[in-house]
Short mmCIF file of C-alpha atoms in Angstrom, two decimals:
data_model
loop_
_atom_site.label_atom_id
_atom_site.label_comp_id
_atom_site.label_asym_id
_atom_site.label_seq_id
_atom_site.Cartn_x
_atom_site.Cartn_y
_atom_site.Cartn_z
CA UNK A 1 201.51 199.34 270.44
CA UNK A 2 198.66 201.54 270.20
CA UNK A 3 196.82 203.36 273.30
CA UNK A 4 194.10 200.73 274.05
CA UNK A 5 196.09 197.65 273.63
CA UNK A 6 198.30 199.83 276.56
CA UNK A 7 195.14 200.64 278.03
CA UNK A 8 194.15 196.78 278.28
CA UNK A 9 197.66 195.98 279.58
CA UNK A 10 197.58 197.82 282.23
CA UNK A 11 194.07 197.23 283.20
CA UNK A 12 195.25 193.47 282.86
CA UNK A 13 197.69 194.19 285.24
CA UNK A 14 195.92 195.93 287.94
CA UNK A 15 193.61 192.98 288.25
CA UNK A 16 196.05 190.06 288.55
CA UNK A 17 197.82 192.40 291.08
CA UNK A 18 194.96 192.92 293.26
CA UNK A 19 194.66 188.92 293.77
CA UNK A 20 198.23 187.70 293.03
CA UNK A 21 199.62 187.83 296.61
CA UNK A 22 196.48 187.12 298.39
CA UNK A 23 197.12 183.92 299.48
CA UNK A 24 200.64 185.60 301.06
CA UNK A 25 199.11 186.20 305.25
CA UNK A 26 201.92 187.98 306.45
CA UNK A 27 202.16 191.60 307.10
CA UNK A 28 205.93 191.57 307.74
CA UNK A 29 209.04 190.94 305.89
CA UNK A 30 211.63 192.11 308.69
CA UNK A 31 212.57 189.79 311.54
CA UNK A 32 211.44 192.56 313.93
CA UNK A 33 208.30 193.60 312.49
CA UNK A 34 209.74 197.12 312.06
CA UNK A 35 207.63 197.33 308.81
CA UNK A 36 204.69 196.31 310.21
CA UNK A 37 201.67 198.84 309.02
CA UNK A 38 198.73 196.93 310.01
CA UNK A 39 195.34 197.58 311.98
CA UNK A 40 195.51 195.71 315.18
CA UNK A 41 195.67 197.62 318.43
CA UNK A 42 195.49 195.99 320.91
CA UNK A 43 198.77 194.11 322.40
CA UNK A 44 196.69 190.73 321.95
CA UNK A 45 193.60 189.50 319.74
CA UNK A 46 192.11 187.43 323.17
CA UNK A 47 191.99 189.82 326.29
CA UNK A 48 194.76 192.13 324.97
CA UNK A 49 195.41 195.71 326.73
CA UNK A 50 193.99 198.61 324.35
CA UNK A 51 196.86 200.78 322.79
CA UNK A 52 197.19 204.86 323.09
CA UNK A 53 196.93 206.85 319.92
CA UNK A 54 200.00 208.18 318.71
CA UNK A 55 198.43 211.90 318.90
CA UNK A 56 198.06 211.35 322.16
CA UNK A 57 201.24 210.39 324.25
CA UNK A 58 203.18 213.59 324.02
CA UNK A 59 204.17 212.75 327.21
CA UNK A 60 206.23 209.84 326.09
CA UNK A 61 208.89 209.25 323.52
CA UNK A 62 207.40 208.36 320.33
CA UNK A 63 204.22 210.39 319.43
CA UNK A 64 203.13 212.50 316.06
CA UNK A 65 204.37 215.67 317.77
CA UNK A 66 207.80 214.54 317.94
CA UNK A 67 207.39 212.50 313.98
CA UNK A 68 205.27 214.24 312.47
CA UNK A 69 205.84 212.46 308.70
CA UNK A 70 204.87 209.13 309.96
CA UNK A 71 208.24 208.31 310.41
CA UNK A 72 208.08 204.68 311.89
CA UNK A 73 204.45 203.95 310.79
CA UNK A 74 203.28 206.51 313.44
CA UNK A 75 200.25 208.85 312.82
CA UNK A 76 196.35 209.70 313.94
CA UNK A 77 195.83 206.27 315.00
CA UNK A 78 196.43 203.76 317.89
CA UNK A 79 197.87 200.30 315.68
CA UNK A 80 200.90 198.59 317.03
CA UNK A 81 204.16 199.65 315.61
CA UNK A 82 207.55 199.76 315.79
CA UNK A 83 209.38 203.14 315.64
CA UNK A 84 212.72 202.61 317.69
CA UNK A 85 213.85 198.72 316.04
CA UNK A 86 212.92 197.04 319.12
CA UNK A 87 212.53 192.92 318.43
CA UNK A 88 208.82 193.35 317.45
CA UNK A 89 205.77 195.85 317.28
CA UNK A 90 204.83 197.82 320.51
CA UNK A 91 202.44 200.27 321.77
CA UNK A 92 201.34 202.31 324.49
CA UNK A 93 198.99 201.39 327.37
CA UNK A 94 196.90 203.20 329.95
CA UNK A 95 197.45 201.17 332.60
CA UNK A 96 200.93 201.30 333.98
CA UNK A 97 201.83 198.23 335.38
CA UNK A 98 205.31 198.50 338.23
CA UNK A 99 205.88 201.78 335.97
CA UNK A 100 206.09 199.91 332.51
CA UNK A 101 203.52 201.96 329.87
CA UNK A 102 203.85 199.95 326.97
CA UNK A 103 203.32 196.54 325.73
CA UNK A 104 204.58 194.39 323.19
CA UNK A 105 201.66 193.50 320.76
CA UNK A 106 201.14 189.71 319.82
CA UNK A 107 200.23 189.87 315.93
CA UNK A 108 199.94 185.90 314.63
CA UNK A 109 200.31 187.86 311.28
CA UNK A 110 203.27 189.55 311.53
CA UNK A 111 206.06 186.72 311.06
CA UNK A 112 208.51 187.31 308.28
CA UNK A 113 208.54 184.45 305.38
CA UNK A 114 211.58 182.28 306.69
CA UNK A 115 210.76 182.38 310.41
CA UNK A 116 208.89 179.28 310.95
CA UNK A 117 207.64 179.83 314.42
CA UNK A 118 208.65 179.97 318.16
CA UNK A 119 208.29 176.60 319.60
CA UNK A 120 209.62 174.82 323.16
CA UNK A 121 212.93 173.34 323.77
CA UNK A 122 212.75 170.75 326.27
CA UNK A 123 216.58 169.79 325.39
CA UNK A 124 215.27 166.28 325.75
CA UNK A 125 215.12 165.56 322.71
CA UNK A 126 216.26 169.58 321.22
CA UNK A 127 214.39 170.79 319.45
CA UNK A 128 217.18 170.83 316.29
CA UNK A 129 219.24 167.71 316.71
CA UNK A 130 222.23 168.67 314.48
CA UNK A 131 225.26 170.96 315.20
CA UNK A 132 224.72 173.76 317.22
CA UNK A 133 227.12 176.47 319.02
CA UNK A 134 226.91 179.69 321.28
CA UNK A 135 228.35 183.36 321.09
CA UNK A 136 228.18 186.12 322.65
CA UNK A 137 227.77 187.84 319.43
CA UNK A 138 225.22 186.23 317.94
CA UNK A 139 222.62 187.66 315.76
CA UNK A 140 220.24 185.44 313.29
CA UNK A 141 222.02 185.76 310.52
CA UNK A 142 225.45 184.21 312.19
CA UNK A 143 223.45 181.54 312.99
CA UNK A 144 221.43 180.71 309.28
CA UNK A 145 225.13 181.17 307.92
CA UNK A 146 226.47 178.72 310.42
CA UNK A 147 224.30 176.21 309.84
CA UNK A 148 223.88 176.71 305.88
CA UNK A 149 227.85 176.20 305.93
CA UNK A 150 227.18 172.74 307.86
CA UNK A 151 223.89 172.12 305.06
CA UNK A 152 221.56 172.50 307.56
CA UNK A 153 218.14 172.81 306.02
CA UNK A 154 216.84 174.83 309.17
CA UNK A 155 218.63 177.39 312.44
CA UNK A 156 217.22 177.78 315.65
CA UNK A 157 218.51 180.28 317.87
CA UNK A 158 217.54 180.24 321.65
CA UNK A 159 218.26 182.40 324.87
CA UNK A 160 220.37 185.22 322.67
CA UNK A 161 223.13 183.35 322.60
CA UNK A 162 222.98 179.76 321.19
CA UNK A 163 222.47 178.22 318.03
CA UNK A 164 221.02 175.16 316.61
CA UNK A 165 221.06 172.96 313.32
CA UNK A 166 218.86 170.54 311.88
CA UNK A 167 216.67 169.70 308.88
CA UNK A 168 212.77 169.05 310.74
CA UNK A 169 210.88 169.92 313.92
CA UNK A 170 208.98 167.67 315.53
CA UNK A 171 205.95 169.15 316.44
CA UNK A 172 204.44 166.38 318.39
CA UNK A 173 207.24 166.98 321.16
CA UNK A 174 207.55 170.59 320.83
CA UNK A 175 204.56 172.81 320.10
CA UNK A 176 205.17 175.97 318.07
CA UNK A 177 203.80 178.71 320.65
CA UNK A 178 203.26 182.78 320.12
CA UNK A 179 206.10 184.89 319.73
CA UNK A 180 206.14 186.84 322.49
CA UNK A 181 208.28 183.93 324.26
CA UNK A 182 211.16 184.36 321.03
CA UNK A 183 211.54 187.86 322.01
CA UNK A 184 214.97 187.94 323.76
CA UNK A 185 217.26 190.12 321.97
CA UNK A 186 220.37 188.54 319.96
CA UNK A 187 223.38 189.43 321.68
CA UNK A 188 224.93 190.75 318.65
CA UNK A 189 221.98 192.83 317.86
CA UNK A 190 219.85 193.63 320.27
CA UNK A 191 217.06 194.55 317.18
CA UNK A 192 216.60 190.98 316.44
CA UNK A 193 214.52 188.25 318.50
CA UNK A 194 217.02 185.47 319.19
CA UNK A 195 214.42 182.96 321.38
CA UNK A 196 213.56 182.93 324.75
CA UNK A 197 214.58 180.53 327.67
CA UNK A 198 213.50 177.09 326.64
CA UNK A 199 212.24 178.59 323.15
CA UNK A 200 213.45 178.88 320.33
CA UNK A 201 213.01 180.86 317.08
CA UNK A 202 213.51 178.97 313.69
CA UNK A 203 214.59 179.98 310.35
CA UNK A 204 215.27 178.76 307.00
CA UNK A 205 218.45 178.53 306.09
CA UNK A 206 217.42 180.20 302.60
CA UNK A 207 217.28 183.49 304.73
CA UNK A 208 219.65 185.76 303.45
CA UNK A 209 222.10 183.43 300.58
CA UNK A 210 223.95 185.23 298.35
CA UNK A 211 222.33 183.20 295.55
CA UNK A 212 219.59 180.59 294.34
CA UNK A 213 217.61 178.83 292.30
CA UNK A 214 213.74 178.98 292.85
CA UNK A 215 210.88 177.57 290.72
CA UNK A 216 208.01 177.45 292.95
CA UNK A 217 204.85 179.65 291.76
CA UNK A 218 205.60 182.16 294.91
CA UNK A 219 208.48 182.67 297.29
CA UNK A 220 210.37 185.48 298.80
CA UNK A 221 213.78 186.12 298.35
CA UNK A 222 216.16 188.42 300.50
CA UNK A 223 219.55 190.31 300.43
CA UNK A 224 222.59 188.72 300.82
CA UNK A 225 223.12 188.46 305.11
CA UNK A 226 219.28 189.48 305.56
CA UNK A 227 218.49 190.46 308.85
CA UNK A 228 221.65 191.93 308.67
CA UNK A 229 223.09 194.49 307.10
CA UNK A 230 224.53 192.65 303.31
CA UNK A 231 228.44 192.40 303.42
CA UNK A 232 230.93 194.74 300.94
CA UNK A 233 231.86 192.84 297.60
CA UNK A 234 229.10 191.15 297.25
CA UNK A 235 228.16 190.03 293.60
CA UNK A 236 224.83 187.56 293.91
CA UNK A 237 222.22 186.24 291.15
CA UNK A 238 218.77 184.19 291.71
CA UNK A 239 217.48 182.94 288.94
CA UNK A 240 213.95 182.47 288.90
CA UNK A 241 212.37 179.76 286.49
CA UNK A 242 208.81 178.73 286.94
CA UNK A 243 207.94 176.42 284.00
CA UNK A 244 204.42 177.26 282.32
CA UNK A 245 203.99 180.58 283.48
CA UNK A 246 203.13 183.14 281.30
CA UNK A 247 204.06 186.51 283.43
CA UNK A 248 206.13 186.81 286.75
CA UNK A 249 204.70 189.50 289.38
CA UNK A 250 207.45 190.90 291.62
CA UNK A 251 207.07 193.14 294.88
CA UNK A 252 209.43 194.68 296.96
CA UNK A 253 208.43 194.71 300.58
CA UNK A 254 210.96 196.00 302.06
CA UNK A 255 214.10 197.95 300.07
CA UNK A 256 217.03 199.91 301.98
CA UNK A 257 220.06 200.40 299.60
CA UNK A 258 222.75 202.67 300.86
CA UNK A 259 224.41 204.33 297.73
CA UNK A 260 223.74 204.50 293.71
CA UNK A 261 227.01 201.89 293.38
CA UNK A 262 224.56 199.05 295.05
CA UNK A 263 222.28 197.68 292.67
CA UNK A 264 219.42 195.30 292.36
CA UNK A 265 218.62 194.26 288.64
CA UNK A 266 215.85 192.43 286.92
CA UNK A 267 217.05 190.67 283.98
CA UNK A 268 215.56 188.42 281.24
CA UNK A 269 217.14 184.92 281.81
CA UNK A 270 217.02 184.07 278.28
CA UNK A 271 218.68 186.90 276.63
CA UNK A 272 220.21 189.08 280.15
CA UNK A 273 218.54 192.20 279.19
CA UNK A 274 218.23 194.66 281.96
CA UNK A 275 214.67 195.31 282.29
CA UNK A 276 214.77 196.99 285.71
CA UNK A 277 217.56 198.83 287.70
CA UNK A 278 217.05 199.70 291.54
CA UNK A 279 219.09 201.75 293.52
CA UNK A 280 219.19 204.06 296.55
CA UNK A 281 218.15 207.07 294.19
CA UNK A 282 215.42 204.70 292.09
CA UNK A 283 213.59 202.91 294.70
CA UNK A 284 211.29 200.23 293.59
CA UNK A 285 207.73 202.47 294.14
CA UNK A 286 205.45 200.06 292.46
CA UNK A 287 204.81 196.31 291.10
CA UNK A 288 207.05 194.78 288.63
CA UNK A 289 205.10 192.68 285.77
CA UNK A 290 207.25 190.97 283.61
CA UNK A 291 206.27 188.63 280.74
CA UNK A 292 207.90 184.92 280.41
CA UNK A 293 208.73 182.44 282.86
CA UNK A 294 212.65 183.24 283.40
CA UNK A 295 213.98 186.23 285.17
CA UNK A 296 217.43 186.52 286.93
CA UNK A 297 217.77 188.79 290.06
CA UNK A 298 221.21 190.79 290.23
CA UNK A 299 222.51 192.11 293.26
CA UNK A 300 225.72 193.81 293.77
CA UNK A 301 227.42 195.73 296.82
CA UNK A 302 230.88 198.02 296.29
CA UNK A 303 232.86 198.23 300.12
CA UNK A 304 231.28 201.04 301.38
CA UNK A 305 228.02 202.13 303.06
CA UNK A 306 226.23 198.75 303.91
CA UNK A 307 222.85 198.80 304.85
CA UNK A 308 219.85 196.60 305.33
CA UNK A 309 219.11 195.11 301.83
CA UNK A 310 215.71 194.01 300.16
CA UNK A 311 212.98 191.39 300.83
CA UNK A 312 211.56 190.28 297.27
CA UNK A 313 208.25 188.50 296.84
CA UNK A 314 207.64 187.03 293.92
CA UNK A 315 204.23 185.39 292.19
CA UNK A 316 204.19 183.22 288.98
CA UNK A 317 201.23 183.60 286.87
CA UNK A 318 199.61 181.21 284.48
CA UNK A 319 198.38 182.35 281.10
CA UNK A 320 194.52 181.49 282.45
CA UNK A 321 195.16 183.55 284.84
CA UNK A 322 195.83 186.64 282.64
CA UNK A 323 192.40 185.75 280.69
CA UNK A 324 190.49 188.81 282.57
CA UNK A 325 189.14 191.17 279.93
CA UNK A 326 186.30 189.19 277.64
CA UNK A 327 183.37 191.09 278.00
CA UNK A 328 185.41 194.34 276.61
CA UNK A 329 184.44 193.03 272.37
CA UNK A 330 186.33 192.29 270.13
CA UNK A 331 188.01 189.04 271.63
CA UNK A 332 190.22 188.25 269.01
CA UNK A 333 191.98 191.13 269.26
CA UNK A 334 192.15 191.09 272.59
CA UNK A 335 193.88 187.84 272.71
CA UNK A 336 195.58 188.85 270.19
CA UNK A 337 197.26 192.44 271.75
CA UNK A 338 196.70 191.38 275.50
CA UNK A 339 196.26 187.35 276.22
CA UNK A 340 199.02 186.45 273.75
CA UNK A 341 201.58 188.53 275.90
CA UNK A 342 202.56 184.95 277.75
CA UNK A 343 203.00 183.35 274.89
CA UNK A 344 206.52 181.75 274.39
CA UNK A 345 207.39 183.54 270.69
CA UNK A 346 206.37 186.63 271.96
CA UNK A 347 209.43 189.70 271.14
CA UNK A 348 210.33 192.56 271.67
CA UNK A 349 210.90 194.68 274.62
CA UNK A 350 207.93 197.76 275.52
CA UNK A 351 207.90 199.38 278.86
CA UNK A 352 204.57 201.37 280.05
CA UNK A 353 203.92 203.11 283.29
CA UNK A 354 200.19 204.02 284.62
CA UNK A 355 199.45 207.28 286.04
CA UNK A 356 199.09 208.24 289.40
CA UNK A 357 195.03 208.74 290.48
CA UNK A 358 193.94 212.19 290.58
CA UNK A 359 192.89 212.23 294.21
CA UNK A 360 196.29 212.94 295.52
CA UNK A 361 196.60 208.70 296.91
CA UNK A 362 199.64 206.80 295.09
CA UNK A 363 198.28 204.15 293.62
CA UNK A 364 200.00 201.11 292.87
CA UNK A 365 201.13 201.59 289.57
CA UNK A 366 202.43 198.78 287.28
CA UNK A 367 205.12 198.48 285.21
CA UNK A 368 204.26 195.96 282.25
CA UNK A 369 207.42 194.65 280.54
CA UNK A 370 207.38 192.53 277.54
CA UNK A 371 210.34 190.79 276.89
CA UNK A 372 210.80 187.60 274.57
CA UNK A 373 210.91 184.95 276.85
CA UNK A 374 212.36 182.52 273.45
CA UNK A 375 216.03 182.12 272.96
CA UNK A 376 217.76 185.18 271.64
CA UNK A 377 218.28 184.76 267.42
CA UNK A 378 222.13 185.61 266.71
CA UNK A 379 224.56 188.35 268.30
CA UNK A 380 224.75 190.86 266.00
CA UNK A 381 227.63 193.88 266.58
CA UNK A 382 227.19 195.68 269.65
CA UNK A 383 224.00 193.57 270.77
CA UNK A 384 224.43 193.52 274.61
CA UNK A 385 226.10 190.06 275.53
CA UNK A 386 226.73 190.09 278.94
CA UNK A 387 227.33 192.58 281.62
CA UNK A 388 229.58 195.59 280.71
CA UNK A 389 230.76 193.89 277.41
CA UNK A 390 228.65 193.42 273.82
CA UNK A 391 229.59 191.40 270.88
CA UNK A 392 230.88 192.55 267.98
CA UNK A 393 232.72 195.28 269.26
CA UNK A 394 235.76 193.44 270.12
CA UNK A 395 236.14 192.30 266.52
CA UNK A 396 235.84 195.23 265.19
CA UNK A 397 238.76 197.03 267.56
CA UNK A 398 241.04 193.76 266.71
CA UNK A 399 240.41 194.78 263.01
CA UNK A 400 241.50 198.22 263.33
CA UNK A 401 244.14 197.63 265.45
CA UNK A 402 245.92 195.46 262.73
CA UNK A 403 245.09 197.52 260.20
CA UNK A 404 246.99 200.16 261.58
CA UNK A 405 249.83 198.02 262.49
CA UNK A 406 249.90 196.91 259.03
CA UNK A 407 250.07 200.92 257.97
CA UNK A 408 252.64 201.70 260.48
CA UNK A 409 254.81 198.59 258.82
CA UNK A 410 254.71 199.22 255.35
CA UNK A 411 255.13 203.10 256.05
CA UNK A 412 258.28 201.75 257.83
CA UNK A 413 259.27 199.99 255.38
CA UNK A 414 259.04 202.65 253.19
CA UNK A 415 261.39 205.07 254.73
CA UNK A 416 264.12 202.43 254.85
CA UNK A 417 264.19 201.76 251.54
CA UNK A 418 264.44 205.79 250.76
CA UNK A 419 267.30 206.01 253.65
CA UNK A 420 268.87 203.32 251.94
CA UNK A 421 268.79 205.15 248.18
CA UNK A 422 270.03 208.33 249.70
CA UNK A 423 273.17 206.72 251.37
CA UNK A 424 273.98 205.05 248.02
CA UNK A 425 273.85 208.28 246.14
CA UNK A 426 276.72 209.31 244.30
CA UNK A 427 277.14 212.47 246.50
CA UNK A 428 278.41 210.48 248.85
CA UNK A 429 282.89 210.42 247.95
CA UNK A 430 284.41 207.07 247.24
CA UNK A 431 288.08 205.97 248.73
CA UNK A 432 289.62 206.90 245.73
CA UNK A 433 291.12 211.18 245.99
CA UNK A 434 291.43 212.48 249.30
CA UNK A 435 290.69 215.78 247.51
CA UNK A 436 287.91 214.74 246.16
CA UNK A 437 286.53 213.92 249.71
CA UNK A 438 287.67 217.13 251.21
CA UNK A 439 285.96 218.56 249.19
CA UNK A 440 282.26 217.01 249.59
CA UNK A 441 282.52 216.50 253.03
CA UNK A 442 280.98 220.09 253.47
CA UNK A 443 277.57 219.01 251.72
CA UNK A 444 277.24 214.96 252.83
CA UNK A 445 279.47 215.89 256.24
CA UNK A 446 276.00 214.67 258.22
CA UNK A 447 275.87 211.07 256.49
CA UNK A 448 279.56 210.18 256.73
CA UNK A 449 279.09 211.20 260.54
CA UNK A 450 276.29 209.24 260.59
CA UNK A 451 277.58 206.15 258.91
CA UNK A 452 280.75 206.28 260.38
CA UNK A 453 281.94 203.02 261.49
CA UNK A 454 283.34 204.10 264.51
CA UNK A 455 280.18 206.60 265.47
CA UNK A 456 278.07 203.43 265.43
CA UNK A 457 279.92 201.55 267.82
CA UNK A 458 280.52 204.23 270.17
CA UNK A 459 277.21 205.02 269.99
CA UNK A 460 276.40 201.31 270.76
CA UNK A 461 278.53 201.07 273.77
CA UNK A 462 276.91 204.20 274.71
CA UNK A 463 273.52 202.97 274.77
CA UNK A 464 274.13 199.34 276.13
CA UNK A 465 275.81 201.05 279.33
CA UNK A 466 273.36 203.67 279.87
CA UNK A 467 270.60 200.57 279.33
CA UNK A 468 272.77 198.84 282.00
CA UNK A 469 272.91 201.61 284.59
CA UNK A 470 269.23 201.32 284.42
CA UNK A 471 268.56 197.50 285.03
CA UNK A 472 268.14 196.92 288.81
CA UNK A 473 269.87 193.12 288.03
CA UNK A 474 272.64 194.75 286.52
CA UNK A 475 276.02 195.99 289.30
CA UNK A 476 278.05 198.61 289.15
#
């Protein structure tokens, strides 16, 4: 692939990127909006307090003296964030109110994909009609599991400490309402919003599965246990199919792997190449283009060092949509090196990274990778089949492996038959003349000790005891 028709790629890239998760209105992916980075400050759009820049409340906890990196989103400004893990964005206020200077902030945008709202629990009807239990424990992951074990489509947890199952809301009896009323913490983790009293929060039950099967143009997909921290052991695939598409456009919002062991993989789903690896050491730093309309997502956790996992977004792209670049000349090639990149007989596997821009700024840079999205042709020897195993390989071990038993078995054949000549010799004395044997017992004395009857069978009682002293079935 020559430099323009990389050029073009990228360039290709950079627009659908701009537009592909537009239609996508949240600004968080976290239950607690702890990755919230956007603009509003004030702690509500209609007749909200005005927040304190972060520059300027040295006087309290959190301020740019104290985290100076913009650890927690903080920095020259005055936008609601979340720096400690509290259930949802904060800032500071001027006006201290029974000696309480801060304010939670009230962002409509900042809902993670999965929460479906707050909304009112009259108990008459619930609000979720199906199962529904209460701990003292609970956090909102206990909950999606507990009702995605009962195949609940939908989990509702309310007051901290109860949960709720069903499979709709209806929103005629209870009204969805802002989330400042969901913002009692979860008993078993006081970072999550588990409801309110006579509210409650729901989620899909999709939240956080160790597994799935999506072919909707856009979706998000999240660790194994997500909020939580993912379990130990855990071994999880997605497979992502979205017939028609031409390109798949992934973006990770939110990544927190513990150790280089845990993995997250991007694989083609028609031949299980890797074509990305993610790790503690390898974040994910930029978008993730990949060509063809099947990818499988790999996640794996060893038993040590959990820690919060990844929230995925994902956008399917048509081939129209990749029709971008026409007014460049020279169409035919261009459909040729660029367009015909979603087409279904495309092969091959190229990899291409932009550069950074020169003013210092990361820019989001693109990786385009162009994998055959056909069926694979035959496994040749040591094509990868598989993880940790290729074909071929195998065969070729069994074939040296009896090759060299064969060897061993005609080289012991071999010295038997010349053990068996030099017994027969005629230096070794007949029964006839003692004298005669007297006399070559000095040169063949180590073959008649050898071959001497009784030498053998002491030598076999020998062995058979010592083999018996050694068998734990065997007494004394």
């Amino acid at each position: 692939m020559d430099s323009w028709t990389v050029s073009s790629a990228l360039l290709l890239a950079g627009v659908i990127s701009s537009a592909a998760f537009s239609h996508f209105d949240t600004e968080c992916y976290t239950a607690n909006g702890e990755d919230y980075r956007g603009l509003q400050n004030q702690t509500s759009l209609s007749g909200g307090k005005p927040c304190l820049f972060w520059n300027e409340t040295f006087q309290h906890p959190y301020n740019t003296l104290k985290y100076p990196n913009g650890e927690g989103g903080l920095g020259k400004h005055n936008y609601c964030r979340n720096p400690d893990g509290d259930v949802q964005p904060w800032c500071y206020i001027a006006d201290h109110e029974d000696g309480i200077y801060w304010r939670y902030c009230d962002i409509p945008t900042c809902q993670m994909p999965g929460n479906l709202g707050c909304f009112r629990d009259s108990g008459d009807p619930p609000t979720l009609s199906g199962t529904s239990e209460t701990s003292n424990k609970l956090t909102i992951q206990n909950c999606i599991s507990f009702c995605r074990k009962q195949r609940y489509k939908l989990a509702g947890m309310e007051s901290g400490y109860a949960c709720f199952c069903g499979n709709e809301v209806d929103l005629r009896d209870h009204g969805e309402s802002p989330s400042m009323e969901c913002n009692h913490v979860c008993f078993g983790d006081h970072t999550q919003p588990c409801g309110g009293d006579g509210w409650v929060i729901i989620f899909d039950t999709r939240v956080g599965a160790c597994g799935g099967n999506y072919s909707s143009p856009s979706e998000v997909i999240y660790s194994p246990d997500f909020p939580d921290k993912y379990g130990a052991g855990r071994v999880c695939y997605w497979t992502i199919q979205v017939p028609g598409s031409s390109a798949i456009l992934f973006n990770f919002t939110f990544f927190d792997i513990s150790d280089q062991t845990d993995m997250v993989e991007l694989l083609d789903g028609y031949t299980n190449q890797v074509l990305a690896r993610f790790d503690w050491r390898s974040p994910p730093r930029e978008l993730v283009n990949i060509t063809g309309d099947f990818v499988i997502l790999y996640f794996y956790s060893d038993r040590t060092n959990q820690a919060q996992g990844f929230a995925l977004l994902y956008q399917a792209l048509r081939s129209q949509d990749t029709r971008v670049i026409e007014d460049e000349g020279n169409e035919e090639d261009e459909t040729d090196d660029v367009s015909s990149t979603a087409g279904p007989q495309l092969a091959g596997s190229v990899t291409e990274r932009s550069n950074s821009t020169s003013n210092g700024h990361s820019s989001q840079i693109l990786y385009v990778i162009t994998s055959s999205p056909g069926k694979p042709g035959p496994n040749m020897p040591g094509q990868w089949a598989g993880r940790g195993e290729t074909t071929g390989h195998s065969a070729m071990w069994t074939i040296y492996a009896l090759a060299a038993l064969l060897i061993l078995t005609v080289i012991a054949m071999v010295a038997k038959l010349l053990l068996h000549i030099t017994v027969k010799s005629p230096n070794i004395p007949t029964v006839s003349g003692s004298d005669s044997c007297s006399q070559s017992t000095a040169s063949s004395e180590p073959w008649i000790i050898l071959y001497r009857p009784s030498t053998i069978s002491l030598f076999k009682k020998k062995l058979k005891n010592h083999h018996g002293d050694l068998s734990p079935l065997v007494g004394n």
